[in-house]
Short mmCIF file of C-alpha atoms in Angstrom, two decimals:
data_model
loop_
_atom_site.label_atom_id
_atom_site.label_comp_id
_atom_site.label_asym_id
_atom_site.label_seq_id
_atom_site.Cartn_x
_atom_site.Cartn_y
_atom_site.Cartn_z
CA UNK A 6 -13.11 -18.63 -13.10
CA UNK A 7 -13.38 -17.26 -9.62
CA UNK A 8 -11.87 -20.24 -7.88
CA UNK A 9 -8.87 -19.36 -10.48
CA UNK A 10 -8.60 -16.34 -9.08
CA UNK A 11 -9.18 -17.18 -5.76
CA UNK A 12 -5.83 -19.57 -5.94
CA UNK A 13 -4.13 -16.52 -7.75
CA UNK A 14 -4.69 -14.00 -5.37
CA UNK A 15 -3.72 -16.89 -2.58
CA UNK A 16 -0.85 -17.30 -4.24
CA UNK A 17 0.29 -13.74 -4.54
CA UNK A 18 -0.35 -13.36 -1.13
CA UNK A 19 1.53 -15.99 -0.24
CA UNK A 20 4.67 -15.01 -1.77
CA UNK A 21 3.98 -11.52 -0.31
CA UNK A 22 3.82 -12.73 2.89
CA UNK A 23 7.01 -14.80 2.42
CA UNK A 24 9.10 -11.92 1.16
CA UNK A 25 7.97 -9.74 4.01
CA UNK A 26 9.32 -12.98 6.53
CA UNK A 27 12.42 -13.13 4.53
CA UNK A 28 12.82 -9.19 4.30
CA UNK A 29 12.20 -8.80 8.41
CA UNK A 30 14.11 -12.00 9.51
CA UNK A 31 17.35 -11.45 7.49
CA UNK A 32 20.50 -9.65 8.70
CA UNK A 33 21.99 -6.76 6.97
CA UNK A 34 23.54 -9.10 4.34
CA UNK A 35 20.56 -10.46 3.61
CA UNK A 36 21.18 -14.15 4.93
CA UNK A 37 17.74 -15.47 6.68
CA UNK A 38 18.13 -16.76 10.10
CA UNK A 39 14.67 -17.92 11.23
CA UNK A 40 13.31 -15.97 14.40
CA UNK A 41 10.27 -15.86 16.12
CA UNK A 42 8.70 -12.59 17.51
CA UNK A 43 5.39 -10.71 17.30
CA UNK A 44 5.69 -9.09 13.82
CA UNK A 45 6.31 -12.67 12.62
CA UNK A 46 3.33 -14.17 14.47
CA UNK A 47 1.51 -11.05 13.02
CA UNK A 48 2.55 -11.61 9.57
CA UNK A 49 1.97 -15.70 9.81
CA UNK A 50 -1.92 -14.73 11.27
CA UNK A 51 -2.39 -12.16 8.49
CA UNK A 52 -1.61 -14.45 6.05
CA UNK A 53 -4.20 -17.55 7.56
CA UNK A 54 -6.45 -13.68 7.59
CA UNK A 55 -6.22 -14.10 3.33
CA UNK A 56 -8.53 -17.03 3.25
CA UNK A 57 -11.48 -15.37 3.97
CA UNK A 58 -10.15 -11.61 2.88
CA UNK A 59 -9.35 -13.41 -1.15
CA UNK A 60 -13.26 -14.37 -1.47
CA UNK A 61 -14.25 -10.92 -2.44
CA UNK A 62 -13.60 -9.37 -5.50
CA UNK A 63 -14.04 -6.00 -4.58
CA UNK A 64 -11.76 -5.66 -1.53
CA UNK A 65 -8.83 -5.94 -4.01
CA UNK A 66 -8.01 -3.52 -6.34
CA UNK A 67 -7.73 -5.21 -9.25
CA UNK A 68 -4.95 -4.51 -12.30
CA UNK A 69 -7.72 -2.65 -14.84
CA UNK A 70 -8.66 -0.05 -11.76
CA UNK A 71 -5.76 2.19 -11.09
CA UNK A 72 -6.98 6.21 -10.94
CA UNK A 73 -5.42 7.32 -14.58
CA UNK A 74 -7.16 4.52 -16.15
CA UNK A 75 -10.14 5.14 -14.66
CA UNK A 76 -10.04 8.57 -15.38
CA UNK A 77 -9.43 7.69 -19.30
CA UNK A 78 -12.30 5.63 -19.24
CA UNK A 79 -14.74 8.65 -18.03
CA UNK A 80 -12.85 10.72 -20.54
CA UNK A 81 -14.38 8.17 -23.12
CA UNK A 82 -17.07 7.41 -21.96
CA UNK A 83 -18.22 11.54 -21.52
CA UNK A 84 -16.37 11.94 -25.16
CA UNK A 85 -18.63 9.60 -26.69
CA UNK A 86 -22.16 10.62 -24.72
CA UNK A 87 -20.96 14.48 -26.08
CA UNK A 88 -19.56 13.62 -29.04
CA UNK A 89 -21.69 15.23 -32.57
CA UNK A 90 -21.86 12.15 -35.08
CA UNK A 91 -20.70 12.92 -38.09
CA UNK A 92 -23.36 12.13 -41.46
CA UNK A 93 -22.77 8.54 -41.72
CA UNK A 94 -23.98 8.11 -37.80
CA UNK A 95 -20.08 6.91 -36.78
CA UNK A 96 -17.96 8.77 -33.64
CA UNK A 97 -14.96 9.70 -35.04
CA UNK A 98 -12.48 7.11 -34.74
CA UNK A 99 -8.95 8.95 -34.19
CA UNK A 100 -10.11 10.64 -31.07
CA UNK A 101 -12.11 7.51 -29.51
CA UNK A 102 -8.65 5.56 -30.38
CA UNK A 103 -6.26 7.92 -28.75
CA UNK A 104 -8.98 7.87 -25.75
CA UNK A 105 -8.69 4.12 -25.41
CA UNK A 106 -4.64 3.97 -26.15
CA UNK A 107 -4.34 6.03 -22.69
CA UNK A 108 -7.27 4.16 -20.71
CA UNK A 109 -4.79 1.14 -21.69
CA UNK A 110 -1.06 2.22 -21.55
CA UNK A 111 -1.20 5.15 -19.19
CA UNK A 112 -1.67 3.11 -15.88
CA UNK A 113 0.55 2.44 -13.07
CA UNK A 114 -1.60 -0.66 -12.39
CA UNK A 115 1.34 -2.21 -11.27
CA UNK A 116 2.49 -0.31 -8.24
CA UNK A 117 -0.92 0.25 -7.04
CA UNK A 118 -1.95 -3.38 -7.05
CA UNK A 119 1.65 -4.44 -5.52
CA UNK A 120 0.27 -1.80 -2.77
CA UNK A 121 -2.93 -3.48 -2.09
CA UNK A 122 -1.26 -6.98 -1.67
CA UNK A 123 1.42 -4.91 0.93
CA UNK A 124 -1.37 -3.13 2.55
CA UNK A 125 -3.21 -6.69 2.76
CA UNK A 126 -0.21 -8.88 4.12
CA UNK A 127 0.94 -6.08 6.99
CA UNK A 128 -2.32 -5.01 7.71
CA UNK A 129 -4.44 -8.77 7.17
CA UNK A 130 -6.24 -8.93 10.74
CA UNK A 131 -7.18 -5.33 11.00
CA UNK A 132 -9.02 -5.84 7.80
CA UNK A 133 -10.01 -9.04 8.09
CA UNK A 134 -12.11 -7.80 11.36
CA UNK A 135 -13.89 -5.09 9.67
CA UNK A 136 -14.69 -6.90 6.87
CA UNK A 137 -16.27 -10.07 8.98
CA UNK A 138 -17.92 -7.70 11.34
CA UNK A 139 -19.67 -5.76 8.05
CA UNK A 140 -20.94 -8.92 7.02
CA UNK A 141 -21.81 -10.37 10.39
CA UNK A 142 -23.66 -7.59 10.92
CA UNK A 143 -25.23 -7.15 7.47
CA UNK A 144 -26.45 -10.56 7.50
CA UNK A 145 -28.13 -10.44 11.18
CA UNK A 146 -29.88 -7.51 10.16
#
């Protein structure tokens, strides 16, 4: 399963990274003519950045962890530890229900996690550099 996602999140870098070349190195009618300069170097380095950035799950922000679904899920999860059970010992189903309906359909999952892989592509070696120098220097110490 991880080395699934692993090739997943490769791959949706990858095509990130290749739409961001495209979108920089095409002329204003969108025909690509290859050229080399420092954003391009920068974007080719980010990407190579991704191997080692795609190994840990919780530097992306994954689709189930956008802020209004979170929230719903507190929502429940306070609803249920405050909730009075009724006589037969059962929460009361129509609340819990409408609860879960908005942890799972009110989310704009989408756009945040199309962020992340944006943020990740333009931003690769800056990240990549904190993130190996946090574990460099957890592990020496």
């Amino acid at each position: 399963m991880k080395t699934f996602r692993y090739i997943t999140r490769m791959i949706t870098q990858t095509v990130f990274t290749v739409l961001l070349i495209y979108f920089f190195s095409a002329d204003n009618n969108f025909k690509y003519h290859f050229t080399i300069n420092w954003f391009m170097i920068w974007l080719v380095v980010s990407w190579f950045c991704q191997f080692y950035l795609m190994r840990f799950s919780k530097l992306l922000v994954g689709p189930d962890l956008s802020v209004q679904q979170l929230g719903a899920k507190n929502r429940l999860a306070d609803y249920k530890y405050n909730h009075q059970r009724d006589k037969l010992g059962a929460v009361n189903a129509d609340t819990t229900d409408d609860a879960l309906n908005s942890s799972e359909s009110d989310s704009d999952s989408l756009y945040f996690s199309i962020m992340i892989h944006l943020i990740y592509s333009l931003l690769g070696p800056l990240i990549f550099i904190i993130v190996f120098s946090f574990h460099w220097y957890r592990n020496t110490h």
